[in-house]
């Protein structure tokens, strides 16, 4: 099955050059082309490509915003940024995309990267969610769909509970939007929630009357390990790892 690619660049000649290179290499299908950010978001939502080749210098929506919107509407798509210039957001972009290639690099390098990204078995997935209590159900649905795609069903109920608790903590204590990241190793499923707020959840002593503060105790009881880390740009990351059954580890 060919790797389905969406090309996003406001320069027609650049799109034509990449499209031709992909055709010569073989194994790719360019399913759509967009000349601006709004069209890119629309086509990503409609086509759900395997890979998006994304220029960040678009005339309407650019930089972090266009990348975030594409990932929001099509979280399973891999994004490779193909930029004309280096950017001060390089670290952030590398954390939110599968690749970054400057346009003066050898085009064969870009094609090699697209092939590697498109063929690589999915072991990571992320979604950005708003500061809204309704986003918790979106987070749970994202986890359920991704685990089904990865053929993981053993820890599904625990994964959904952990997701709910970590997302609710971000909303309750940090009062900010947040990013949910899933990753799978041979031994464990890692669920991580990163927010930009100052509030930090702390496990509270368990009592018969107190309803709040129990979330991290629940996470600790379900997870093989869990922790909290400060982010360099502010905010924090709270994560938990659930052990995978031996059958999945052997897969």
PDB file of C-alpha atoms in Angstrom:
ATOM      1  CA  UNK A   1       0.000   0.000   0.000  1.00  0.00           C
ATOM      2  CA  UNK A   2       1.499   3.394  -0.963  1.00  0.00           C
ATOM      3  CA  UNK A   3       2.259   6.076   1.603  1.00  0.00           C
ATOM      4  CA  UNK A   4      -0.466   8.737   1.280  1.00  0.00           C
ATOM      5  CA  UNK A   5       1.010  12.251   1.279  1.00  0.00           C
ATOM      6  CA  UNK A   6      -0.475  15.733   1.589  1.00  0.00           C
ATOM      7  CA  UNK A   7       1.784  18.516   0.246  1.00  0.00           C
ATOM      8  CA  UNK A   8       1.400  21.956   1.826  1.00  0.00           C
ATOM      9  CA  UNK A   9       3.372  24.853   0.331  1.00  0.00           C
ATOM     10  CA  UNK A  10       2.338  28.184  -1.171  1.00  0.00           C
ATOM     11  CA  UNK A  11       4.941  27.854  -3.942  1.00  0.00           C
ATOM     12  CA  UNK A  12       3.623  25.749  -6.816  1.00  0.00           C
ATOM     13  CA  UNK A  13       7.119  24.895  -8.058  1.00  0.00           C
ATOM     14  CA  UNK A  14       8.106  23.440  -4.682  1.00  0.00           C
ATOM     15  CA  UNK A  15       5.039  21.205  -4.592  1.00  0.00           C
ATOM     16  CA  UNK A  16       5.722  20.082  -8.159  1.00  0.00           C
ATOM     17  CA  UNK A  17       9.361  19.280  -7.340  1.00  0.00           C
ATOM     18  CA  UNK A  18       8.458  17.199  -4.268  1.00  0.00           C
ATOM     19  CA  UNK A  19       5.597  15.465  -6.104  1.00  0.00           C
ATOM     20  CA  UNK A  20       7.904  14.518  -8.988  1.00  0.00           C
ATOM     21  CA  UNK A  21      10.571  13.191  -6.620  1.00  0.00           C
ATOM     22  CA  UNK A  22       8.011  11.045  -4.814  1.00  0.00           C
ATOM     23  CA  UNK A  23       6.724   9.661  -8.113  1.00  0.00           C
ATOM     24  CA  UNK A  24      10.235   8.736  -9.240  1.00  0.00           C
ATOM     25  CA  UNK A  25      10.971   7.015  -5.939  1.00  0.00           C
ATOM     26  CA  UNK A  26       7.714   5.046  -6.033  1.00  0.00           C
ATOM     27  CA  UNK A  27       5.636   3.814  -3.114  1.00  0.00           C
ATOM     28  CA  UNK A  28       3.953   7.193  -2.547  1.00  0.00           C
ATOM     29  CA  UNK A  29       0.579   8.640  -3.486  1.00  0.00           C
ATOM     30  CA  UNK A  30       0.087  12.416  -3.304  1.00  0.00           C
ATOM     31  CA  UNK A  31      -3.559  12.584  -2.240  1.00  0.00           C
ATOM     32  CA  UNK A  32      -3.799  16.353  -1.994  1.00  0.00           C
ATOM     33  CA  UNK A  33      -2.037  19.708  -2.264  1.00  0.00           C
ATOM     34  CA  UNK A  34      -2.686  22.911  -0.331  1.00  0.00           C
ATOM     35  CA  UNK A  35      -1.384  26.428  -0.949  1.00  0.00           C
ATOM     36  CA  UNK A  36      -2.342  27.954   2.411  1.00  0.00           C
ATOM     37  CA  UNK A  37      -2.992  26.986   6.016  1.00  0.00           C
ATOM     38  CA  UNK A  38      -6.785  26.965   5.891  1.00  0.00           C
ATOM     39  CA  UNK A  39      -6.764  24.589   2.930  1.00  0.00           C
ATOM     40  CA  UNK A  40      -4.138  22.435   4.653  1.00  0.00           C
ATOM     41  CA  UNK A  41      -6.317  22.004   7.741  1.00  0.00           C
ATOM     42  CA  UNK A  42      -9.381  21.255   5.610  1.00  0.00           C
ATOM     43  CA  UNK A  43      -7.597  18.638   3.493  1.00  0.00           C
ATOM     44  CA  UNK A  44      -5.888  17.027   6.501  1.00  0.00           C
ATOM     45  CA  UNK A  45      -9.292  16.626   8.141  1.00  0.00           C
ATOM     46  CA  UNK A  46     -10.872  15.307   4.937  1.00  0.00           C
ATOM     47  CA  UNK A  47      -8.105  13.039   3.634  1.00  0.00           C
ATOM     48  CA  UNK A  48      -6.371  11.840   6.840  1.00  0.00           C
ATOM     49  CA  UNK A  49      -3.041  11.321   5.004  1.00  0.00           C
ATOM     50  CA  UNK A  50      -0.234   9.152   6.331  1.00  0.00           C
ATOM     51  CA  UNK A  51       2.227  12.043   6.067  1.00  0.00           C
ATOM     52  CA  UNK A  52       1.864  15.820   5.743  1.00  0.00           C
ATOM     53  CA  UNK A  53       4.796  17.722   4.177  1.00  0.00           C
ATOM     54  CA  UNK A  54       4.269  21.142   5.727  1.00  0.00           C
ATOM     55  CA  UNK A  55       5.787  24.544   4.955  1.00  0.00           C
ATOM     56  CA  UNK A  56       5.433  26.820   7.998  1.00  0.00           C
ATOM     57  CA  UNK A  57       5.737  30.101   6.058  1.00  0.00           C
ATOM     58  CA  UNK A  58       2.199  30.114   4.697  1.00  0.00           C
ATOM     59  CA  UNK A  59       0.375  33.365   3.845  1.00  0.00           C
ATOM     60  CA  UNK A  60      -2.578  32.968   6.230  1.00  0.00           C
ATOM     61  CA  UNK A  61      -1.899  30.508   9.066  1.00  0.00           C
ATOM     62  CA  UNK A  62       1.765  29.937   9.796  1.00  0.00           C
ATOM     63  CA  UNK A  63       4.278  28.549  12.259  1.00  0.00           C
ATOM     64  CA  UNK A  64       3.085  26.790  15.375  1.00  0.00           C
ATOM     65  CA  UNK A  65      -0.566  27.547  14.654  1.00  0.00           C
ATOM     66  CA  UNK A  66      -0.815  25.690  11.341  1.00  0.00           C
ATOM     67  CA  UNK A  67       1.109  22.716  12.714  1.00  0.00           C
ATOM     68  CA  UNK A  68      -1.117  22.546  15.807  1.00  0.00           C
ATOM     69  CA  UNK A  69      -4.297  22.753  13.738  1.00  0.00           C
ATOM     70  CA  UNK A  70      -3.190  20.017  11.345  1.00  0.00           C
ATOM     71  CA  UNK A  71      -2.326  17.733  14.259  1.00  0.00           C
ATOM     72  CA  UNK A  72      -5.648  18.494  15.940  1.00  0.00           C
ATOM     73  CA  UNK A  73      -7.803  17.508  12.959  1.00  0.00           C
ATOM     74  CA  UNK A  74      -5.676  14.513  11.927  1.00  0.00           C
ATOM     75  CA  UNK A  75      -3.695  13.310  14.973  1.00  0.00           C
ATOM     76  CA  UNK A  76      -2.688  10.020  13.327  1.00  0.00           C
ATOM     77  CA  UNK A  77      -0.942  11.785  10.428  1.00  0.00           C
ATOM     78  CA  UNK A  78       2.835  12.185  10.612  1.00  0.00           C
ATOM     79  CA  UNK A  79       4.066  15.730   9.955  1.00  0.00           C
ATOM     80  CA  UNK A  80       7.397  16.548   8.318  1.00  0.00           C
ATOM     81  CA  UNK A  81       8.174  20.261   8.237  1.00  0.00           C
ATOM     82  CA  UNK A  82       9.839  21.382   4.982  1.00  0.00           C
ATOM     83  CA  UNK A  83      10.951  24.943   5.707  1.00  0.00           C
ATOM     84  CA  UNK A  84      12.813  27.588   3.752  1.00  0.00           C
ATOM     85  CA  UNK A  85      14.596  28.929   6.846  1.00  0.00           C
ATOM     86  CA  UNK A  86      15.748  27.847  10.253  1.00  0.00           C
ATOM     87  CA  UNK A  87      13.355  28.956  12.991  1.00  0.00           C
ATOM     88  CA  UNK A  88      13.577  29.974  16.623  1.00  0.00           C
ATOM     89  CA  UNK A  89      10.775  27.473  17.242  1.00  0.00           C
ATOM     90  CA  UNK A  90      12.973  24.560  16.093  1.00  0.00           C
ATOM     91  CA  UNK A  91      12.881  22.753  19.467  1.00  0.00           C
ATOM     92  CA  UNK A  92       9.100  23.092  19.766  1.00  0.00           C
ATOM     93  CA  UNK A  93       8.570  21.974  16.182  1.00  0.00           C
ATOM     94  CA  UNK A  94      10.796  18.932  16.599  1.00  0.00           C
ATOM     95  CA  UNK A  95       8.741  17.963  19.648  1.00  0.00           C
ATOM     96  CA  UNK A  96       5.475  18.236  17.678  1.00  0.00           C
ATOM     97  CA  UNK A  97       6.539  16.857  14.282  1.00  0.00           C
ATOM     98  CA  UNK A  98       8.264  13.722  13.025  1.00  0.00           C
ATOM     99  CA  UNK A  99      10.890  15.585  11.038  1.00  0.00           C
ATOM    100  CA  UNK A 100      12.334  18.983  10.091  1.00  0.00           C
ATOM    101  CA  UNK A 101      14.108  19.539   6.744  1.00  0.00           C
ATOM    102  CA  UNK A 102      15.460  22.848   5.454  1.00  0.00           C
ATOM    103  CA  UNK A 103      14.641  23.405   1.787  1.00  0.00           C
ATOM    104  CA  UNK A 104      18.265  23.782   0.706  1.00  0.00           C
ATOM    105  CA  UNK A 105      18.960  20.204   1.848  1.00  0.00           C
ATOM    106  CA  UNK A 106      19.276  17.412  -0.689  1.00  0.00           C
ATOM    107  CA  UNK A 107      15.790  16.480  -1.847  1.00  0.00           C
ATOM    108  CA  UNK A 108      16.700  12.800  -1.645  1.00  0.00           C
ATOM    109  CA  UNK A 109      17.091  13.257   2.114  1.00  0.00           C
ATOM    110  CA  UNK A 110      13.513  14.527   2.362  1.00  0.00           C
ATOM    111  CA  UNK A 111      12.193  11.577   0.340  1.00  0.00           C
ATOM    112  CA  UNK A 112      14.191   9.121   2.469  1.00  0.00           C
ATOM    113  CA  UNK A 113      12.738  10.686   5.612  1.00  0.00           C
ATOM    114  CA  UNK A 114       9.182  10.549   4.274  1.00  0.00           C
ATOM    115  CA  UNK A 115       9.638   6.882   3.415  1.00  0.00           C
ATOM    116  CA  UNK A 116      11.021   6.120   6.875  1.00  0.00           C
ATOM    117  CA  UNK A 117       8.296   8.070   8.660  1.00  0.00           C
ATOM    118  CA  UNK A 118       5.517   6.633   6.511  1.00  0.00           C
ATOM    119  CA  UNK A 119       6.652   3.019   6.867  1.00  0.00           C
ATOM    120  CA  UNK A 120       7.618   3.158  10.543  1.00  0.00           C
ATOM    121  CA  UNK A 121       5.219   1.247  12.787  1.00  0.00           C
ATOM    122  CA  UNK A 122       3.291   3.755  14.860  1.00  0.00           C
ATOM    123  CA  UNK A 123       4.479   3.777  18.456  1.00  0.00           C
ATOM    124  CA  UNK A 124       3.703   7.378  19.395  1.00  0.00           C
ATOM    125  CA  UNK A 125       0.620   9.536  19.055  1.00  0.00           C
ATOM    126  CA  UNK A 126      -0.417  12.889  20.485  1.00  0.00           C
ATOM    127  CA  UNK A 127      -3.305  15.313  20.526  1.00  0.00           C
ATOM    128  CA  UNK A 128      -3.616  18.912  21.778  1.00  0.00           C
ATOM    129  CA  UNK A 129      -6.746  19.599  23.813  1.00  0.00           C
ATOM    130  CA  UNK A 130      -8.379  22.804  25.127  1.00  0.00           C
ATOM    131  CA  UNK A 131      -9.030  24.010  28.671  1.00  0.00           C
ATOM    132  CA  UNK A 132     -12.536  22.580  28.673  1.00  0.00           C
ATOM    133  CA  UNK A 133     -13.984  19.767  30.775  1.00  0.00           C
ATOM    134  CA  UNK A 134     -15.517  18.271  27.634  1.00  0.00           C
ATOM    135  CA  UNK A 135     -12.005  17.607  26.351  1.00  0.00           C
ATOM    136  CA  UNK A 136     -11.650  14.718  28.833  1.00  0.00           C
ATOM    137  CA  UNK A 137     -14.097  12.642  26.799  1.00  0.00           C
ATOM    138  CA  UNK A 138     -12.153  13.556  23.635  1.00  0.00           C
ATOM    139  CA  UNK A 139      -8.953  12.390  25.338  1.00  0.00           C
ATOM    140  CA  UNK A 140     -10.550   9.067  26.317  1.00  0.00           C
ATOM    141  CA  UNK A 141     -11.862   8.535  22.789  1.00  0.00           C
ATOM    142  CA  UNK A 142      -8.407   9.272  21.349  1.00  0.00           C
ATOM    143  CA  UNK A 143      -6.820   6.687  23.669  1.00  0.00           C
ATOM    144  CA  UNK A 144      -9.485   4.089  22.882  1.00  0.00           C
ATOM    145  CA  UNK A 145      -9.060   4.555  19.109  1.00  0.00           C
ATOM    146  CA  UNK A 146      -5.271   4.514  19.250  1.00  0.00           C
ATOM    147  CA  UNK A 147      -5.107   1.375  21.393  1.00  0.00           C
ATOM    148  CA  UNK A 148      -7.471  -0.352  18.980  1.00  0.00           C
ATOM    149  CA  UNK A 149      -5.202   0.667  16.094  1.00  0.00           C
ATOM    150  CA  UNK A 150      -2.205  -0.744  17.992  1.00  0.00           C
ATOM    151  CA  UNK A 151      -4.092  -3.979  18.843  1.00  0.00           C
ATOM    152  CA  UNK A 152      -3.807  -3.313  22.579  1.00  0.00           C
ATOM    153  CA  UNK A 153      -6.847  -4.325  24.606  1.00  0.00           C
ATOM    154  CA  UNK A 154      -5.476  -5.754  27.870  1.00  0.00           C
ATOM    155  CA  UNK A 155      -4.988  -2.493  29.804  1.00  0.00           C
ATOM    156  CA  UNK A 156      -7.738  -0.542  28.023  1.00  0.00           C
ATOM    157  CA  UNK A 157      -9.925   0.139  31.078  1.00  0.00           C
ATOM    158  CA  UNK A 158      -6.923   1.144  33.189  1.00  0.00           C
ATOM    159  CA  UNK A 159      -5.621   3.342  30.371  1.00  0.00           C
ATOM    160  CA  UNK A 160      -8.937   5.180  30.133  1.00  0.00           C
ATOM    161  CA  UNK A 161      -9.054   5.739  33.902  1.00  0.00           C
ATOM    162  CA  UNK A 162      -5.479   7.048  33.981  1.00  0.00           C
ATOM    163  CA  UNK A 163      -6.203   9.330  31.008  1.00  0.00           C
ATOM    164  CA  UNK A 164      -9.270  10.753  32.743  1.00  0.00           C
ATOM    165  CA  UNK A 165      -7.359  11.454  35.951  1.00  0.00           C
ATOM    166  CA  UNK A 166      -4.335  13.071  34.277  1.00  0.00           C
ATOM    167  CA  UNK A 167      -6.503  15.208  31.995  1.00  0.00           C
ATOM    168  CA  UNK A 168      -8.759  16.264  34.891  1.00  0.00           C
ATOM    169  CA  UNK A 169      -5.681  17.206  36.947  1.00  0.00           C
ATOM    170  CA  UNK A 170      -4.424  19.459  34.152  1.00  0.00           C
ATOM    171  CA  UNK A 171      -7.793  21.187  33.952  1.00  0.00           C
ATOM    172  CA  UNK A 172      -8.358  21.449  37.719  1.00  0.00           C
ATOM    173  CA  UNK A 173      -4.885  22.437  38.940  1.00  0.00           C
ATOM    174  CA  UNK A 174      -3.149  24.003  35.932  1.00  0.00           C
ATOM    175  CA  UNK A 175      -6.280  25.523  34.399  1.00  0.00           C
ATOM    176  CA  UNK A 176      -4.722  25.342  30.953  1.00  0.00           C
ATOM    177  CA  UNK A 177      -4.914  23.575  27.649  1.00  0.00           C
ATOM    178  CA  UNK A 178      -2.867  20.398  27.545  1.00  0.00           C
ATOM    179  CA  UNK A 179      -1.209  17.856  25.297  1.00  0.00           C
ATOM    180  CA  UNK A 180      -1.894  14.122  25.609  1.00  0.00           C
ATOM    181  CA  UNK A 181       0.944  11.869  24.417  1.00  0.00           C
ATOM    182  CA  UNK A 182       0.765   8.085  24.090  1.00  0.00           C
ATOM    183  CA  UNK A 183       3.808   5.935  23.458  1.00  0.00           C
ATOM    184  CA  UNK A 184       4.301   2.189  23.396  1.00  0.00           C
ATOM    185  CA  UNK A 185       7.402   0.151  24.118  1.00  0.00           C
ATOM    186  CA  UNK A 186       7.652  -3.627  24.207  1.00  0.00           C
ATOM    187  CA  UNK A 187       6.984  -3.623  27.935  1.00  0.00           C
ATOM    188  CA  UNK A 188       4.676  -0.708  28.653  1.00  0.00           C
ATOM    189  CA  UNK A 189       2.132   1.818  27.489  1.00  0.00           C
ATOM    190  CA  UNK A 190       3.046   5.359  28.583  1.00  0.00           C
ATOM    191  CA  UNK A 191       0.351   8.019  29.027  1.00  0.00           C
ATOM    192  CA  UNK A 192       1.615  11.585  29.464  1.00  0.00           C
ATOM    193  CA  UNK A 193      -0.224  14.867  29.912  1.00  0.00           C
ATOM    194  CA  UNK A 194       1.699  18.134  29.502  1.00  0.00           C
ATOM    195  CA  UNK A 195       0.199  21.509  30.477  1.00  0.00           C
ATOM    196  CA  UNK A 196       1.412  25.091  30.694  1.00  0.00           C
ATOM    197  CA  UNK A 197      -0.120  26.059  34.029  1.00  0.00           C
ATOM    198  CA  UNK A 198       1.527  26.740  37.369  1.00  0.00           C
ATOM    199  CA  UNK A 199      -0.693  24.522  39.520  1.00  0.00           C
ATOM    200  CA  UNK A 200       0.709  21.165  40.622  1.00  0.00           C
ATOM    201  CA  UNK A 201      -1.418  18.237  41.796  1.00  0.00           C
ATOM    202  CA  UNK A 202      -0.203  16.530  44.961  1.00  0.00           C
ATOM    203  CA  UNK A 203      -1.402  13.214  46.379  1.00  0.00           C
ATOM    204  CA  UNK A 204      -3.517  13.940  49.462  1.00  0.00           C
ATOM    205  CA  UNK A 205      -3.931  11.724  52.536  1.00  0.00           C
ATOM    206  CA  UNK A 206      -6.851   9.387  52.002  1.00  0.00           C
ATOM    207  CA  UNK A 207      -9.826   9.935  54.298  1.00  0.00           C
ATOM    208  CA  UNK A 208     -13.395   8.672  54.423  1.00  0.00           C
ATOM    209  CA  UNK A 209     -14.827  12.147  53.872  1.00  0.00           C
ATOM    210  CA  UNK A 210     -12.518  13.932  51.405  1.00  0.00           C
ATOM    211  CA  UNK A 211     -13.594  13.557  47.760  1.00  0.00           C
ATOM    212  CA  UNK A 212     -10.709  15.448  46.165  1.00  0.00           C
ATOM    213  CA  UNK A 213      -7.047  14.561  45.838  1.00  0.00           C
ATOM    214  CA  UNK A 214      -7.600  10.870  45.191  1.00  0.00           C
ATOM    215  CA  UNK A 215      -6.738  10.924  41.489  1.00  0.00           C
ATOM    216  CA  UNK A 216      -2.985  10.431  41.839  1.00  0.00           C
ATOM    217  CA  UNK A 217      -3.523   7.640  44.374  1.00  0.00           C
ATOM    218  CA  UNK A 218      -5.651   5.889  41.746  1.00  0.00           C
ATOM    219  CA  UNK A 219      -3.002   6.467  39.077  1.00  0.00           C
ATOM    220  CA  UNK A 220      -0.335   5.106  41.411  1.00  0.00           C
ATOM    221  CA  UNK A 221      -2.414   2.003  42.123  1.00  0.00           C
ATOM    222  CA  UNK A 222      -2.988   1.232  38.430  1.00  0.00           C
ATOM    223  CA  UNK A 223       0.414   2.134  36.993  1.00  0.00           C
ATOM    224  CA  UNK A 224       3.645   0.181  37.058  1.00  0.00           C
ATOM    225  CA  UNK A 225       5.328   3.577  37.544  1.00  0.00           C
ATOM    226  CA  UNK A 226       4.374   7.241  37.358  1.00  0.00           C
ATOM    227  CA  UNK A 227       5.939  10.633  37.873  1.00  0.00           C
ATOM    228  CA  UNK A 228       5.861  14.386  37.399  1.00  0.00           C
ATOM    229  CA  UNK A 229       8.450  16.582  35.647  1.00  0.00           C
ATOM    230  CA  UNK A 230       8.765  20.333  35.166  1.00  0.00           C
ATOM    231  CA  UNK A 231       8.846  21.467  31.548  1.00  0.00           C
ATOM    232  CA  UNK A 232      11.620  23.805  30.389  1.00  0.00           C
ATOM    233  CA  UNK A 233       9.087  26.207  28.884  1.00  0.00           C
ATOM    234  CA  UNK A 234       6.911  26.236  32.016  1.00  0.00           C
ATOM    235  CA  UNK A 235       4.155  23.962  33.167  1.00  0.00           C
ATOM    236  CA  UNK A 236       4.739  20.275  33.788  1.00  0.00           C
ATOM    237  CA  UNK A 237       4.385  16.741  32.486  1.00  0.00           C
ATOM    238  CA  UNK A 238       2.594  14.066  34.490  1.00  0.00           C
ATOM    239  CA  UNK A 239       3.034  10.524  33.195  1.00  0.00           C
ATOM    240  CA  UNK A 240       2.099   6.952  34.012  1.00  0.00           C
ATOM    241  CA  UNK A 241       3.197   3.631  32.528  1.00  0.00           C
ATOM    242  CA  UNK A 242       0.949   0.573  32.339  1.00  0.00           C
ATOM    243  CA  UNK A 243       2.578  -2.823  31.920  1.00  0.00           C
ATOM    244  CA  UNK A 244       1.625  -4.682  28.749  1.00  0.00           C
ATOM    245  CA  UNK A 245       0.738  -8.372  28.883  1.00  0.00           C
ATOM    246  CA  UNK A 246       3.504 -10.824  28.004  1.00  0.00           C
ATOM    247  CA  UNK A 247       1.799 -11.682  24.716  1.00  0.00           C
ATOM    248  CA  UNK A 248       1.971  -8.045  23.617  1.00  0.00           C
ATOM    249  CA  UNK A 249       5.549  -7.670  24.785  1.00  0.00           C
ATOM    250  CA  UNK A 250       6.505 -10.599  22.598  1.00  0.00           C
ATOM    251  CA  UNK A 251       4.766  -9.083  19.577  1.00  0.00           C
TER     252      UNK A 251
END
